[in-house]
């Protein structure tokens, strides 16, 4: 395994996440896309840490991101629940109150 | 020295203002009391003026020497910008102070018939008198300027509220025109202020007498081009007031629209402020430019004389004719002053005094007939001499005084101007002397159309002049006659000062 | 008594004030106040005259001055009086005629509503005229000069209800002012050059050469302009005939005997200042006047107008006489003329009073009705016509002699004598025409004739007195070589400096010296040569015979035509209609002046009035209007640009906001898409 292959995996994963965010209407699916992107970033962190910088900082950062992603998912899911309670849907297109 | 002696000029100036304050405190509807207060307040300066006359030392000149001024009151007023309350009298201002006191009082009496808002009228009138007295008494330029402007405001309202049909136009014209002159004066005043140094304190100064010492000027102010500009600024400011051709057209309008007594003040006193300003301020501060500008001034004076007389002849409104005759007569003042000879200068000053009386009479008389016939069209009368002989008598006296008949003060003044000016400007005086023919012509022509010839039946029942009006006219007529036969009392007042003035100007030649 | 001469004018002044103030309430309406004042003046004048007469010194002079106007010593005018022989004579003439006219007026003006006013005016006139006579400086003579003008104005316009009177008084004053304009300039030139105003001081200054040459000539002509106006000389003579609108006593006093003679008096008074050129102007002006007026008098129908033109003409004789060097002759004619012309005028007043008409063709045969008037009138007419034995002959003869002498010395100016002589004949002719038409022949208007009656004594007594004074023996005993007037009023020495005065003539030119000597330019006391005396004598003899001849011829013609009917005057008039119209219309002077000076001035004044109202004031109003326009323009600018900018910022913000908000869809996908796109673009930019 070299750095290149890891970066390709990371980029593929990022693209999957971006695709999910752009195409999915369901908020949960979008959230999943976000999680994919975060994890793509994690792979980059770890890969660069291991091959390039040779310090532990990148891997620690990845752990932080995993924790934050968990918290984010929790907050996001709570929002979706409230959204579903008020509007009866979790479609992201319905939530366009910020439209100018 | 009692209080009155020490503050005689201030008293003359501010007693009318006090009267105005009292009048404003009066409740409504007490017209007679208001009139009485006004009469008293404007009468009080007369005894003071008599006292002034008696106490005046005719042998000291004044003009540009501070310690030769008399009845001086000199205090600091606004120390931060060096404004002083500086009043004093010399031979230049004495005749004007006396004239103002007399004419103002007579004008109040002449206003007795005013019906509309008498309270406001009298208050404004007294304010006006304060302004006039102040102008003639002040020796600080700033103070002079303040009084000059103070006079403007009441005049505006007196014409604008109590005037004839076109009063608003006339009032605005008068106000704006005069204000234009004032602005020029203000600019010159500031230029003088910032470019001269008070030798006593080292700061800037508004004191006119300091300006008259060239040593107080800085280098900029000593430049001849600058001095010409400043002189012309002042000159236009004063010329508007005189009024000199071509700045005279506010005068006929203002006169025609103003109520009688205000016309009297306007012609009798206000016009003199222009020539007085030239004598008091322009000539002594800028003697070099005065000499340089003497010929144009003489030409302007002559234009005034001849042009004013011809315009007067063309008028069909009696009051307008008298107004233009004032334009003509004020030309003599300028011609005499421009000559820069003792006879010319004294003649000019005496003309100011004499014209003050004669033209006051004329405007009173026009007012008399206007009050009765309600029009002033010269051709609309005819043969009044048979109906109102006493009135005719007064008009004849006033007209002949005005056309310069010997025996009246106008003749002395005019002939002194001619004699004084002839040595300086020969051709100009010959042209100006043509004016005496035209002046005679239009006076007599008007006299004929109004009073002689067959009686216009419309006025067969015209009311004769009443006692109050005779009371206004008699002192003026008697003074004109007395000073025409024996002018020395007035001439003595001004001789020393005016000769000094001529010498001050002449020494720079 | 001479010391109290200043009281003489003050008495009438006092009477004037009394009559103006309370005249109406006095008994007899105050006429006695004026009469007493002038009567006292007459008494004093006669006393002074005899005092001077007894001294009998041609150079007698009483001269006092008091300070009057003083400007710190830099300009001084003194008031004073000067009494010399001329003054003494003039005082008697003025107070004498004035007193008689006062007395005559009591009858003539009886019952007039403004009776006391009339006497007041007569008094102010007497005051002014006496002041003029006694004045000792150019300044004071000018003052009184104007004052007599005022009195004349008031008296001509006394019946101001008549339009013609109102016109006439105005005309008189204004025309006189035109002359006074010249007078003023003249005395200004003299003052500017010499710095003094008194006669003697000015003469002294001229003698010292302070003013000479053309300037002095101009000064002299300027002062003479005053005389042209006051003495009704060509071209300012037009006011005098119109002045006859005044009451007849006024015409007699002011416009015949005294005031109009003031011009002659003035020329005589300042005689030393005139240069030879100025004298020539004076002589020719006088000549034109005497001829023109006499021709007009030939055809006039109005008794007063004939007398008025004859006055003009006689004044022309005097002026001309002075101009040709006949100083004594001119002033003597002034004196004699005062008496007989006053008599003629008062006589005409008596006639008018009787028939209530002034047209001589409505009179005739009045001799039978009013014998005293007619007799006195005829005596005065004989005097004016120059019949020997009467005063007019004596004085006119002297004038003619002076003119002839002048003509003999300067043959190119002989025309003066010829025209004068011819006019003397005309004078006799038109005066006798007047007498014949008025008093002789058959009454032409019976109605008027029937009502005619002799006037009351207070009117005919003055006539008799004046007629008596028209005899020559008052002035010269028949066989005497010289009359007292000639002795007492000699020609004064000229003050003009000869050498400086005629620089054009090379020194030593015999002609110029000769000229100077004969025009009286050389200093007084220069003995006249035998040649001169001989010439003068010769001139005098010729003049005397020829003047008697033409007078006789004129009288004869008048009798022939108007009494015996040799020729019908109407036929003559019809034969020369143009000439007749020309004369009847007074040479069209009034029309000429009306068309030029009067209308010119009026048009000029109207034009200037228009100019003032529309151009000068128009400019002022234009300035105001432009101020209004400028302000409205600036107002618009302010509204559009300055405020527009402020509002524009707001508008742009709003517009751009509403544009940009379209991108704010609120849709998550859009945002992410743009985000991704943005990243891509950045990447592409960075990469290439």
PDB file of C-alpha atoms in Angstrom, chain B residues 7 21 35 62 92 101 107 111 138 158 163 172 184 242 262 297 304 307 358 377 405 461 489:
ATOM      1  CA  UNK B   7     -23.030 109.487  28.270  1.00  0.00           C
ATOM      2  CA  UNK B  21     -39.136  98.732  24.786  1.00  0.00           C
ATOM      3  CA  UNK B  35     -47.969 107.689  20.237  1.00  0.00           C
ATOM      4  CA  UNK B  62     -11.193 115.250  15.284  1.00  0.00           C
ATOM      5  CA  UNK B  92     -18.210 115.619  10.507  1.00  0.00           C
ATOM      6  CA  UNK B 101     -32.706 114.302  16.262  1.00  0.00           C
ATOM      7  CA  UNK B 107     -41.381 112.263  11.488  1.00  0.00           C
ATOM      8  CA  UNK B 111     -46.851 109.583  11.630  1.00  0.00           C
ATOM      9  CA  UNK B 138     -19.808 105.296  16.496  1.00  0.00           C
ATOM     10  CA  UNK B 158     -41.838  99.809   7.912  1.00  0.00           C
ATOM     11  CA  UNK B 163     -46.300 100.928   2.596  1.00  0.00           C
ATOM     12  CA  UNK B 172     -37.330  93.521  -0.622  1.00  0.00           C
ATOM     13  CA  UNK B 184     -19.057  94.656   0.632  1.00  0.00           C
ATOM     14  CA  UNK B 242     -26.371 107.714  -1.332  1.00  0.00           C
ATOM     15  CA  UNK B 262     -40.635 106.869   6.439  1.00  0.00           C
ATOM     16  CA  UNK B 297     -16.385 110.575  -8.149  1.00  0.00           C
ATOM     17  CA  UNK B 304     -26.386 112.209 -10.522  1.00  0.00           C
ATOM     18  CA  UNK B 307     -29.492 112.611 -14.819  1.00  0.00           C
ATOM     19  CA  UNK B 358     -35.633 120.525   2.406  1.00  0.00           C
ATOM     20  CA  UNK B 377     -50.467 112.124 -10.203  1.00  0.00           C
ATOM     21  CA  UNK B 405     -33.132 129.897  -4.564  1.00  0.00           C
ATOM     22  CA  UNK B 461     -63.462 121.067  -1.642  1.00  0.00           C
ATOM     23  CA  UNK B 489     -23.789 128.414  12.985  1.00  0.00           C
TER      24      UNK B 489
END
